[in-house]
XYZ file of C-alpha atoms in Angstrom:
769
model
C 17.168 15.458 -27.345
C 20.401 16.492 -25.574
C 20.453 19.070 -22.787
C 23.775 20.503 -21.610
C 25.150 21.456 -18.214
C 24.042 25.143 -18.116
C 20.463 24.102 -18.690
C 20.717 21.456 -15.980
C 21.957 24.025 -13.499
C 19.063 26.325 -14.317
C 16.346 23.751 -13.861
C 17.991 22.504 -10.674
C 17.970 26.013 -9.249
C 14.289 26.290 -10.090
C 13.560 22.985 -8.416
C 15.415 23.829 -5.242
C 13.616 27.148 -4.993
C 10.265 25.451 -4.512
C 9.146 25.179 -0.901
C 5.674 23.652 -1.225
C 3.946 20.810 -3.022
C 2.354 22.930 -5.752
C 3.046 26.565 -6.692
C 0.314 28.949 -5.620
C -2.193 30.856 -7.746
C -3.058 29.847 -11.273
C -0.549 26.958 -11.326
C -2.234 25.365 -8.308
C -5.666 25.617 -9.965
C -4.310 24.197 -13.235
C -2.707 21.293 -11.388
C -5.953 20.505 -9.590
C -7.974 20.693 -12.821
C -5.434 18.450 -14.552
C -5.654 15.811 -11.821
C -9.411 15.620 -12.223
C -9.674 15.719 -16.004
C -8.239 12.405 -17.176
C -8.374 8.759 -16.118
C -5.383 6.795 -17.472
C -6.098 3.194 -18.456
C -2.832 2.072 -19.928
C 0.012 -0.353 -20.447
C 3.733 -0.303 -19.745
C 5.581 0.322 -22.992
C 9.063 1.818 -23.193
C 9.742 1.499 -26.902
C 10.435 -1.909 -28.429
C 10.935 -5.000 -26.292
C 13.498 -3.953 -23.682
C 12.307 -4.631 -20.154
C 12.082 -1.851 -17.591
C 14.240 -0.088 -16.587
C 16.336 -0.872 -19.684
C 15.949 1.010 -22.970
C 16.629 0.081 -26.567
C 19.264 2.153 -28.347
C 18.773 4.310 -31.457
C 15.247 5.393 -30.575
C 14.938 7.845 -33.462
C 15.706 5.135 -36.018
C 13.003 2.889 -34.547
C 10.195 5.422 -34.392
C 8.098 3.876 -37.158
C 8.552 0.368 -35.745
C 7.393 1.609 -32.366
C 4.470 3.418 -34.003
C 2.969 0.029 -34.906
C 2.949 -0.912 -31.226
C 1.487 2.441 -30.201
C -1.298 2.128 -32.763
C -2.070 -1.395 -31.603
C -2.235 -0.205 -27.997
C -4.723 2.480 -28.987
C -6.733 0.156 -31.237
C -7.376 -2.202 -28.326
C -8.872 0.638 -26.307
C -6.090 1.928 -24.037
C -5.668 5.681 -23.661
C -2.203 5.859 -22.062
C 1.292 4.435 -22.388
C 3.503 4.251 -19.335
C 7.056 4.780 -20.561
C 10.199 4.801 -18.467
C 13.680 6.195 -18.297
C 16.645 5.201 -16.156
C 19.240 7.644 -14.924
C 22.137 5.714 -16.484
C 20.659 6.058 -19.972
C 19.330 9.571 -19.475
C 22.549 11.135 -18.205
C 25.486 8.956 -19.288
C 27.846 11.916 -18.876
C 27.439 14.468 -16.112
C 25.168 17.301 -17.208
C 24.567 15.752 -20.650
C 20.926 14.657 -20.707
C 20.125 12.133 -23.435
C 16.340 11.950 -23.684
C 15.929 10.534 -27.176
C 13.604 7.711 -26.150
C 11.372 10.084 -24.223
C 11.330 12.461 -27.212
C 10.246 9.744 -29.617
C 7.575 8.282 -27.330
C 6.110 11.720 -26.574
C 5.966 12.438 -30.286
C 4.261 9.125 -30.986
C 1.781 9.594 -28.153
C 0.910 13.055 -29.401
C 0.627 11.969 -33.031
C -1.531 8.949 -32.175
C -3.605 10.858 -29.583
C -2.557 8.973 -26.461
C -1.331 10.249 -23.117
C 2.057 9.349 -21.637
C 3.032 8.744 -18.025
C 6.746 8.575 -17.238
C 8.266 6.111 -14.775
C 11.685 7.203 -13.494
C 14.347 4.747 -12.304
C 17.178 6.284 -10.304
C 18.572 3.016 -8.939
C 19.936 2.312 -12.428
C 22.584 4.994 -12.059
C 25.378 6.267 -14.358
C 28.959 5.301 -13.575
C 30.208 8.877 -13.472
C 28.371 9.393 -10.182
C 30.532 6.827 -8.398
C 33.685 8.134 -10.057
C 32.978 11.685 -8.929
C 31.683 10.712 -5.493
C 33.572 7.557 -4.449
C 32.202 7.896 -0.902
C 28.581 7.637 -2.115
C 28.355 3.822 -2.138
C 25.654 2.089 -0.120
C 27.122 0.494 2.986
C 25.638 -2.516 4.757
C 25.442 -2.882 8.532
C 28.640 -4.973 8.485
C 30.544 -2.023 6.986
C 30.866 -3.448 3.473
C 30.332 -0.974 0.630
C 28.324 -2.090 -2.416
C 29.840 -1.476 -5.836
C 26.833 -1.108 -8.135
C 26.342 -3.199 -11.226
C 24.173 -0.397 -12.609
C 21.769 -1.140 -9.706
C 21.438 -0.283 -6.862
C 23.097 3.000 -7.716
C 24.386 5.400 -5.065
C 23.168 6.663 -1.727
C 21.025 9.750 -2.045
C 22.125 10.953 1.397
C 25.401 12.052 -0.230
C 24.840 15.768 -0.971
C 26.432 15.536 -4.414
C 24.286 12.576 -5.399
C 21.169 14.283 -4.073
C 21.885 17.405 -6.111
C 22.495 15.413 -9.300
C 19.382 13.307 -8.624
C 17.174 16.382 -8.279
C 18.699 18.000 -11.369
C 17.868 14.929 -13.459
C 14.219 15.068 -12.423
C 14.083 18.759 -13.227
C 15.597 18.164 -16.670
C 13.009 15.482 -17.387
C 10.246 17.854 -16.325
C 11.521 20.607 -18.592
C 11.341 18.289 -21.588
C 8.086 16.499 -20.739
C 6.010 19.551 -19.865
C 6.226 20.902 -23.412
C 4.296 17.968 -24.850
C 0.484 18.032 -24.766
C 0.622 14.224 -24.576
C 2.413 14.270 -21.216
C 0.105 13.533 -18.281
C 2.276 12.780 -15.277
C 4.845 10.802 -13.364
C 5.676 7.899 -11.234
C 8.772 9.212 -9.501
C 9.787 6.062 -7.653
C 8.769 2.474 -8.279
C 8.361 0.413 -5.097
C 10.441 2.695 -2.831
C 13.108 1.275 -0.524
C 16.520 2.503 0.567
C 18.050 -0.009 -1.842
C 16.125 -1.398 -4.826
C 16.451 -4.560 -6.933
C 19.958 -5.559 -5.944
C 20.659 -8.392 -3.525
C 24.245 -8.621 -2.210
C 24.142 -12.404 -1.968
C 27.605 -12.621 -0.407
C 26.574 -10.667 2.721
C 24.676 -12.531 5.455
C 21.789 -10.440 6.798
C 22.503 -7.182 4.947
C 20.839 -3.931 5.990
C 21.038 -0.428 4.511
C 22.308 2.210 4.618
C 25.171 2.719 7.072
C 27.325 5.062 4.990
C 28.737 8.205 6.665
C 26.182 10.436 4.941
C 23.173 8.439 6.145
C 24.650 8.319 9.644
C 25.049 12.101 9.590
C 21.448 12.501 8.512
C 20.308 10.071 11.216
C 22.106 12.104 13.881
C 20.367 15.262 12.682
C 17.043 13.435 12.872
C 17.795 12.318 16.441
C 18.861 15.816 17.467
C 15.575 17.184 16.176
C 13.594 14.476 17.986
C 15.372 14.569 21.344
C 16.708 18.107 21.452
C 19.866 17.240 23.356
C 22.446 14.506 23.736
C 21.427 14.075 27.382
C 17.867 13.276 26.330
C 19.110 10.770 23.758
C 21.363 9.115 26.338
C 18.436 8.791 28.715
C 16.217 7.273 26.003
C 18.849 4.825 24.736
C 20.568 4.124 28.059
C 23.948 5.290 26.716
C 26.734 7.644 27.702
C 27.606 9.392 24.431
C 29.942 12.362 24.837
C 29.312 13.844 21.375
C 26.869 13.412 18.501
C 29.663 11.974 16.340
C 29.699 8.911 18.578
C 26.048 8.079 17.877
C 25.524 5.049 15.626
C 22.399 3.115 14.596
C 21.596 -0.149 16.309
C 23.306 -3.159 14.754
C 22.636 -5.892 17.302
C 20.160 -7.100 19.876
C 20.889 -6.519 23.557
C 19.060 -7.438 26.730
C 18.859 -3.796 27.844
C 16.669 -1.786 25.482
C 15.795 -1.568 21.810
C 14.617 2.040 21.661
C 17.645 2.743 19.467
C 16.462 0.192 16.901
C 12.928 1.619 16.845
C 14.410 5.074 16.257
C 16.565 3.780 13.410
C 13.605 2.259 11.601
C 11.447 5.337 12.253
C 14.215 7.432 10.717
C 14.226 5.203 7.618
C 10.478 5.824 7.208
C 10.913 9.600 7.490
C 13.966 9.619 5.253
C 12.181 7.795 2.432
C 9.262 10.192 2.698
C 11.565 13.206 2.547
C 13.438 11.775 -0.449
C 10.174 11.294 -2.318
C 9.139 14.834 -1.425
C 12.405 16.236 -2.791
C 11.733 14.614 -6.132
C 8.112 15.767 -6.092
C 9.151 19.364 -5.580
C 11.787 19.109 -8.309
C 9.248 18.181 -11.002
C 6.460 20.391 -9.647
C 8.715 23.415 -9.804
C 9.078 22.918 -13.560
C 5.825 21.154 -14.515
C 3.252 22.150 -11.882
C 0.241 20.881 -13.832
C 1.491 17.303 -14.114
C 0.139 14.503 -11.913
C 2.869 13.194 -9.611
C 2.655 9.688 -8.215
C 4.624 6.791 -6.758
C 3.662 3.231 -5.835
C 4.506 0.612 -3.231
C 5.757 -2.892 -3.932
C 3.078 -4.673 -1.938
C 1.866 -2.198 0.710
C 2.597 -2.413 4.425
C -0.110 -5.000 4.983
C 2.327 -7.606 3.639
C 5.624 -5.972 4.542
C 7.687 -5.653 7.687
C 9.646 -2.630 8.919
C 12.466 -5.122 9.627
C 13.069 -5.621 5.882
C 16.757 -5.196 5.101
C 16.152 -3.041 2.014
C 14.708 -0.224 4.159
C 10.913 -0.293 4.331
C 8.716 2.711 3.619
C 5.398 3.529 5.300
C 2.419 3.925 2.969
C 0.699 6.699 4.936
C 3.937 8.682 5.068
C 4.592 8.245 1.355
C 1.012 9.103 0.375
C 1.425 12.549 1.934
C 4.344 13.399 -0.345
C 2.705 13.102 -3.786
C -0.598 13.670 -5.545
C -1.409 9.956 -5.710
C 0.339 7.020 -4.048
C -0.622 3.514 -5.094
C 0.553 -0.056 -5.319
C 1.739 -2.891 -7.488
C -0.832 -5.675 -7.864
C 0.411 -9.167 -8.765
C -2.135 -11.805 -7.726
C -0.193 -14.585 -9.512
C 3.364 -13.342 -9.168
C 5.370 -16.560 -9.504
C 5.341 -20.296 -8.812
C 3.016 -21.507 -6.075
C 1.476 -18.049 -5.783
C -2.243 -17.837 -6.524
C -3.606 -15.261 -4.149
C -7.281 -15.792 -3.457
C -10.150 -13.340 -3.659
C -10.085 -12.081 -0.025
C -6.302 -11.618 -0.193
C -6.629 -9.449 -3.307
C -9.507 -7.506 -1.788
C -7.538 -6.846 1.406
C -4.561 -5.459 -0.525
C -6.763 -3.010 -2.397
C -8.822 -2.042 0.663
C -5.558 -1.303 2.462
C -4.405 0.789 -0.502
C -7.725 2.615 -0.575
C -7.365 3.337 3.145
C -4.088 5.245 2.900
C -4.860 6.711 -0.524
C -8.106 8.377 0.610
C -7.014 9.217 4.159
C -7.469 12.900 5.053
C -9.585 13.422 1.912
C -6.762 12.538 -0.455
C -7.471 11.921 -4.132
C -7.137 8.140 -4.497
C -4.476 5.985 -6.109
C -3.111 4.479 -9.286
C -2.363 0.790 -9.631
C 1.184 1.373 -10.814
C 1.717 -2.223 -11.939
C -1.200 -4.566 -12.699
C -0.074 -8.052 -13.655
C -0.663 -8.650 -17.362
C 0.478 -12.251 -17.795
C 1.930 -15.249 -16.011
C 4.832 -14.494 -13.703
C 8.352 -15.905 -13.635
C 11.142 -15.868 -11.093
C 14.022 -17.853 -12.565
C 12.630 -21.377 -13.235
C 9.473 -20.750 -11.197
C 6.418 -20.026 -13.322
C 3.105 -18.846 -11.892
C -0.344 -20.308 -12.485
C -1.858 -19.285 -15.817
C -3.267 -15.767 -16.056
C -6.529 -15.796 -17.995
C -8.677 -13.062 -19.539
C -11.141 -13.737 -16.731
C -8.411 -13.009 -14.187
C -7.722 -9.609 -15.720
C -11.433 -8.829 -15.769
C -11.849 -9.515 -12.061
C -8.537 -7.939 -11.013
C -9.156 -4.722 -12.965
C -12.731 -4.192 -11.817
C -11.702 -5.020 -8.235
C -9.173 -2.179 -8.350
C -11.734 0.164 -9.837
C -14.310 -0.799 -7.207
C -11.886 0.447 -4.521
C -11.576 3.865 -6.146
C -8.471 3.526 -8.328
C -7.974 6.643 -10.456
C -5.705 4.986 -12.999
C -4.090 1.632 -13.748
C -1.324 0.245 -15.953
C -0.863 -3.369 -17.047
C 2.652 -4.652 -16.645
C 3.570 -4.979 -19.443
C 2.734 -4.769 -23.157
C 5.523 -7.245 -23.929
C 6.873 -9.929 -21.574
C 10.193 -9.306 -19.875
C 12.942 -9.884 -22.428
C 15.819 -10.429 -19.985
C 16.708 -10.943 -16.337
C 15.339 -13.471 -13.860
C 11.794 -12.498 -14.882
C 12.545 -13.312 -18.523
C 9.449 -14.358 -20.452
C 6.971 -13.349 -17.772
C 4.392 -10.661 -17.023
C 3.394 -9.780 -20.593
C -0.071 -8.951 -21.869
C 1.039 -10.316 -25.238
C 3.645 -12.685 -26.656
C 7.194 -11.492 -27.192
C 6.814 -12.048 -30.954
C 4.010 -9.470 -30.978
C 1.043 -11.842 -31.111
C -1.935 -10.177 -29.422
C -3.600 -12.332 -26.747
C -7.188 -12.658 -25.624
C -6.031 -11.152 -22.320
C -4.967 -7.979 -24.075
C -8.251 -7.769 -25.980
C -10.253 -8.185 -22.773
C -8.130 -5.591 -20.965
C -8.636 -3.175 -23.853
C -12.404 -3.638 -23.717
C -12.407 -2.615 -20.041
C -10.288 0.423 -20.888
C -12.918 1.472 -23.426
C -15.650 1.325 -20.787
C -13.580 3.407 -18.391
C -12.710 5.902 -21.134
C -16.393 6.344 -22.057
C -17.211 7.134 -18.434
C -14.152 9.220 -17.517
C -16.015 11.812 -15.469
C -17.937 9.203 -13.489
C -14.865 7.162 -12.508
C -12.833 10.266 -11.692
C -15.505 11.730 -9.440
C -16.628 8.517 -7.716
C -15.244 7.957 -4.215
C -15.455 5.110 -1.714
C -18.261 5.345 0.853
C -17.593 6.220 4.475
C -16.957 2.980 6.314
C -18.350 2.223 9.761
C -15.759 -0.473 10.561
C -12.030 0.094 11.081
C -9.092 -2.230 11.688
C -6.056 -0.692 13.387
C -2.872 -1.058 11.346
C 0.029 -0.995 13.779
C 3.586 -1.311 12.396
C 4.916 -1.107 15.956
C 3.626 -4.636 16.554
C 6.600 -5.895 14.531
C 9.054 -4.361 17.003
C 8.284 -6.333 20.151
C 11.700 -7.620 21.174
C 13.511 -5.332 18.742
C 15.916 -7.303 16.573
C 15.359 -10.389 18.735
C 12.651 -12.416 17.031
C 10.637 -14.944 19.045
C 11.341 -17.724 16.547
C 15.048 -17.596 17.380
C 14.432 -19.825 20.383
C 12.597 -22.517 18.432
C 9.120 -23.659 19.377
C 6.010 -23.531 17.177
C 7.471 -21.049 14.716
C 4.724 -21.472 12.145
C 2.177 -19.974 14.514
C 4.120 -16.753 15.180
C 5.835 -16.081 11.848
C 3.629 -13.664 9.935
C 1.180 -13.261 12.807
C 1.137 -9.476 12.402
C 0.097 -9.837 8.748
C -2.309 -12.714 9.397
C -4.081 -10.753 12.134
C -4.818 -7.876 9.755
C -5.855 -10.224 6.976
C -7.956 -12.442 9.236
C -10.396 -9.712 10.269
C -10.850 -8.688 6.650
C -11.333 -12.285 5.493
C -13.918 -12.969 8.203
C -16.037 -9.962 7.162
C -15.438 -10.211 3.410
C -18.475 -12.337 2.619
C -20.732 -9.786 4.367
C -19.549 -7.061 1.940
C -18.551 -4.815 4.830
C -16.882 -1.506 3.865
C -13.767 -1.577 6.031
C -10.932 0.897 6.548
C -7.460 0.251 7.864
C -6.446 3.114 10.173
C -2.796 3.788 11.019
C -1.921 3.729 14.715
C 0.226 6.864 14.340
C -2.604 8.863 12.790
C -5.463 8.132 15.158
C -7.411 11.218 16.199
C -10.800 11.646 17.866
C -12.094 13.135 14.610
C -10.795 10.206 12.574
C -12.364 7.536 14.807
C -15.675 9.320 15.212
C -17.065 7.930 11.947
C -16.550 4.288 13.007
C -19.080 2.305 14.997
C -16.672 -0.622 15.371
C -12.888 -0.569 15.760
C -10.998 -3.875 15.796
C -7.436 -3.886 17.131
C -5.751 -7.230 16.368
C -2.325 -8.218 17.732
C -2.014 -4.976 19.741
C 1.243 -5.627 21.620
C 2.879 -2.205 21.285
C 1.372 1.221 20.721
C 2.089 4.902 21.248
C 0.863 6.366 24.513
C -0.979 9.122 22.641
C -2.894 6.537 20.593
C -3.989 4.765 23.763
C -5.584 7.985 24.971
C -7.410 8.401 21.652
C -8.795 4.860 21.889
C -9.949 5.451 25.443
C -11.733 8.646 24.410
C -13.305 6.861 21.461
C -14.936 4.271 23.724
C -15.895 6.832 26.362
C -17.769 8.841 23.721
C -19.751 5.844 22.479
C -17.428 3.805 20.276
C -17.133 0.019 20.295
C -13.645 -1.483 20.572
C -12.563 -5.116 20.147
C -8.946 -5.872 21.083
C -6.859 -9.001 21.396
C -4.301 -10.368 23.858
C -1.619 -8.313 25.601
C -3.100 -4.958 24.580
C -0.498 -2.190 25.054
C 2.031 -4.555 26.594
C 4.732 -2.063 25.505
C 4.780 1.628 24.651
C 6.418 3.083 21.551
C 9.868 2.938 23.215
C 9.555 -0.784 23.886
C 9.012 -0.355 27.637
C 6.562 -2.662 29.410
C 3.371 -1.460 31.057
C 2.897 -2.011 34.775
C -0.312 -3.892 34.122
C -1.865 -5.286 30.975
C -3.842 -3.960 29.173
C -1.355 -1.144 29.475
C -1.351 2.630 29.185
C -4.594 2.870 31.170
C -6.572 0.669 28.785
C -7.220 -1.970 31.473
C -9.885 0.354 32.815
C -11.426 0.827 29.388
C -11.485 -2.917 28.668
C -12.700 -3.813 32.175
C -10.053 -6.498 32.678
C -6.444 -7.157 33.477
C -4.064 -9.955 32.598
C -3.909 -12.532 35.401
C -1.615 -15.042 33.668
C 0.079 -15.484 30.296
C 1.725 -18.324 28.405
C 2.407 -19.430 24.862
C -0.246 -22.008 24.090
C 0.975 -25.573 23.456
C 1.920 -25.803 19.803
C 1.040 -22.110 19.452
C -2.664 -22.973 19.224
C -5.593 -22.710 21.582
C -9.395 -22.519 21.531
C -11.861 -20.134 23.152
C -15.284 -21.477 24.113
C -18.033 -18.857 24.099
C -19.993 -18.944 27.342
C -21.855 -15.667 27.505
C -24.525 -13.694 25.737
C -24.327 -10.356 24.018
C -23.364 -11.402 20.494
C -26.381 -12.324 18.425
C -25.715 -15.488 16.418
C -22.888 -16.778 18.634
C -24.293 -19.676 20.615
C -23.020 -20.701 24.015
C -20.434 -23.399 23.488
C -19.216 -22.024 20.143
C -15.501 -22.664 19.729
C -13.144 -20.033 18.313
C -9.683 -21.172 17.160
C -6.863 -18.862 18.255
C -3.093 -18.567 17.871
C -0.023 -18.094 20.034
C -0.909 -16.702 23.457
C -3.229 -17.983 26.131
C -3.908 -14.909 28.254
C -6.043 -15.488 31.346
C -8.122 -12.404 32.094
C -9.508 -11.048 35.343
C -12.653 -8.871 34.980
C -12.527 -5.508 36.777
C -15.466 -3.236 37.486
C -19.242 -3.594 37.659
C -19.788 -3.586 33.869
C -17.267 -6.351 33.118
C -18.209 -9.991 32.569
C -16.487 -13.114 31.284
C -17.937 -14.273 27.958
C -15.460 -16.982 26.883
C -13.182 -19.542 28.523
C -10.167 -21.632 27.600
C -10.298 -25.413 27.799
C -9.210 -25.334 31.459
C -12.014 -22.931 32.419
C -9.774 -19.852 32.653
C -11.362 -16.559 31.546
C -10.529 -16.009 27.877
C -12.675 -12.986 26.909
C -14.249 -10.115 28.812
C -17.004 -7.769 27.662
C -17.323 -4.365 29.306
C -19.151 -1.048 29.182
C -17.127 2.136 29.555
C -18.657 5.583 29.349
C -21.085 5.509 26.430
C -19.275 2.673 24.638
C -18.598 -1.056 24.806
C -15.470 -3.192 24.658
C -14.530 -6.825 24.097
C -11.097 -8.101 25.113
C -10.040 -11.487 23.724
C -7.131 -13.316 25.376
C -5.548 -14.757 22.232
C -5.383 -14.089 18.478
C -8.601 -15.213 16.838
C -7.997 -12.869 13.884
C -4.722 -14.533 12.886
C -6.268 -17.968 13.366
C -9.116 -17.102 11.020
C -6.629 -16.279 8.261
C -4.975 -19.704 8.518
C -7.806 -21.896 9.898
C -11.201 -20.294 9.167
C -14.256 -21.966 10.681
C -18.005 -21.255 10.387
C -18.221 -20.563 14.121
C -15.440 -17.989 13.947
C -17.065 -16.374 10.908
C -20.321 -16.057 12.859
C -18.385 -14.475 15.740
C -16.939 -11.729 13.541
C -20.272 -11.184 11.790
C -21.987 -10.817 15.182
C -19.728 -7.882 16.035
C -21.560 -5.796 13.411
C -25.024 -5.650 15.054
C -23.329 -5.544 18.494
C -21.726 -2.263 17.417
C -24.761 -0.976 15.476
C -23.097 -1.202 12.055
C -25.429 -0.739 9.073
C -24.472 -2.507 5.859
C -25.020 -0.321 2.772
C -25.552 -3.345 0.522
C -27.208 -6.666 1.278
C -27.118 -9.703 -1.016
C -29.524 -12.611 -0.700
C -29.657 -15.787 -2.745
C -26.358 -16.800 -4.346
C -23.359 -15.050 -2.720
C -21.793 -12.151 -4.590
C -19.067 -9.683 -3.785
C -20.753 -6.267 -3.823
C -18.839 -2.968 -3.552
C -19.822 0.563 -4.422
C -18.553 4.060 -5.044
C -20.457 7.309 -4.625
C -20.493 10.212 -7.081
C -22.769 12.995 -5.891
C -26.246 11.455 -5.797
C -25.180 8.569 -8.056
C -23.934 5.130 -7.008
C -21.596 2.883 -8.977
C -22.295 -0.708 -7.893
C -19.783 -3.490 -8.639
C -20.986 -7.105 -8.482
C -18.608 -10.087 -8.740
C -19.509 -13.749 -9.014
C -16.389 -15.555 -7.795
C -18.117 -18.949 -7.796
C -17.872 -21.654 -10.436
C -21.657 -21.737 -10.813
C -24.094 -19.125 -12.148
C -25.485 -16.778 -9.505
C -29.065 -15.539 -9.209
C -29.230 -12.964 -6.425
C -31.275 -10.175 -4.957
C -29.295 -7.038 -4.176
C -30.513 -4.269 -1.876
C -28.684 -0.931 -2.032
C -29.572 1.432 0.795
C -30.379 4.865 -0.651
C -32.728 7.765 0.129
C -36.301 7.012 -0.960
C -36.863 8.315 -4.511
C -37.249 6.863 -8.031
C -34.061 5.436 -9.585
C -32.861 4.113 -12.928
C -29.938 1.735 -13.398
C -27.626 0.744 -16.261
C -25.035 -2.024 -16.523
C -22.194 -0.006 -18.077
C -20.069 -3.085 -18.876
C -22.741 -4.786 -20.974
C -24.458 -1.491 -21.899
C -27.977 -2.547 -20.935
C -30.666 -1.277 -18.547
C -31.182 -2.935 -15.193
C -34.628 -3.137 -13.627
C -34.738 -1.745 -10.105
C -37.530 -1.703 -7.563
C -37.887 1.160 -5.138
C -38.292 -0.012 -1.536
C -38.482 1.861 1.751
C -34.757 1.465 2.451
C -33.448 2.048 -1.082
C -33.517 0.043 -4.317
C -33.620 -3.679 -4.935
C -32.633 -5.511 -8.096
C -32.589 -9.105 -9.251
C -29.343 -9.995 -10.991
C -27.874 -13.021 -12.729
C -24.141 -13.444 -13.213
C -22.280 -16.203 -14.999
C -19.276 -17.792 -13.260
C -16.463 -15.244 -13.068
C -18.694 -12.463 -14.384
C -18.679 -8.828 -13.288
C -21.480 -6.281 -13.508
C -20.930 -2.562 -12.971
C -24.272 -0.829 -12.463
C -24.771 2.916 -12.506
C -27.692 3.930 -10.285
C -29.145 7.415 -10.793
C -32.038 9.241 -9.229
C -34.783 10.435 -11.554
């Protein structure tokens, strides 16, 4: 299908006329109905064996060859193909849209009764863009412009590029919306400022510093500060005009507010760019589902990343569904364990369901062993796909797509990530994955309606923690680097890992989105590695405790505010009063490691003398106020933890990083410490497992419960599972094995006796009679 320039102009005008996320009236209702009517369980397939984002040529001539693949995909049990198109192939000449591959795949999907989701790649850009707009190249912080080799394309901050970008999306929407097989989009795979292109000749690159991005940054600053005088005061500068304002490029001893602003701008810019594309397709195809997905979510990323890092909560607000890639065995020496995988998906669930959003798709679910050049991952088995897929579904995924039907046929990932062999041989992995898709397809309504339960435990996710010192990283001065590198990530993972075996529903809450209403549902809030936070968030935390909440925080709480300015006392921003303590002394522990010895009472199950490993700081605390008492000491007898009452709530301040230490050096005593926080805060567990340990998660659909049980052990498990529910008669069915499950009504809910083989999964539907 070829669309010419007049058509492109028309659809672009329609796209730019849209001001909101979904047109009002009947279109809005249709879009909502469409989102809730279909659960895609699919595979990546772009026609033939070309790897994304590449396409095979002569699509029309290959239709019947491709039909064999499409029929095989359907025969295994999948209901959706995830196709793709890159800008370079789709618009090789300005205004001349070549959508032959999309045409053929939509026809095949319709003829074979499958749905199609379209992945769009704009970083693979046509050469005419650079010829027409030679000033649209990405520019690194050293001033060097990047000539694309197809990727990374051109900077979208150039107004001409942005207009052409939006027109391409609108043209795609005009074609796709006419097919009954078309279900929706992924507008942007793993969003960054610059994607999948590493300028290896530039030391420490960073993007983008082109004139158009700088102009946009200045507009952002003007909106934030209102005047040049206010900016000068914030940055400690003496700019005479806005044209003199540049992003931070180096570390200075004065202030790094300018660097924080630059990275905050990048977050907002990426969100706005995604929104532009959303509005372009919604203007033309309002009933389609519009999504995007992160590379590895912010739990594992840093806002310092040179490619330009997005923020998951910001991106989730721009589209219908925002999800993640999921590669547990990505490449050599990578075999991410069960708690790691669970944390990634719990983090995804947290931003995807925040503010009553609609969930997420797993945009890329690893289908086979991974490769990066000569590095090859551990083997991916059918059992791996079983556990990975049901783990995603247990967190409320509303769609998933295995990457990919065929292995990668070229590039540094050549030979990797395929469900099947490149010669077309179908694997046991693919058969297993198809059998899961059949189960999901049979229970579409149940999986679409089911939502995660309300958690009573929250962990504060705080991207600002990465910014302490600005561009100046602590490791630059040597010392025990291994104990500080990744400490932000390890702190967030450590809390989750410590509570994982207890099957605790746990949310990650973003520091920038804390409100009294948001925190009210949580009985326990844990704030690991809390070195920098917004002043407004400090007030919300104080109110939370005052009204009866329970807060656990670690060393140097609110040391800096969101501008990077130090507090007069620590805990800062008034939180010393809430925590009932102040910092009396601080040092980096020898070797970056220390130990806290529990000396007090107040945590059931934590005996006096219990030792808690900790990382990095040794912060000596001084209790303040009548309700404060020392409950742990360092080896030299200095106060290491203080428990306090404040208003109607309780607090515990720990003078080091026990959360990060648990991620790298877990101990039974530390596990008991974290578990003891639950009864201390009055947390009620919705599911209890006795006997052999199982991972137990659940979703709620009206008065029904969908219970997911995983045996991650190498031995069979015989367990008793209690699910807390209102007292009434219940029936239960294992929907994976299609068999009834005997349940016993008890005062607090239902109890069942289950047996699972090693690596087995049971998904049990519990319904009231």
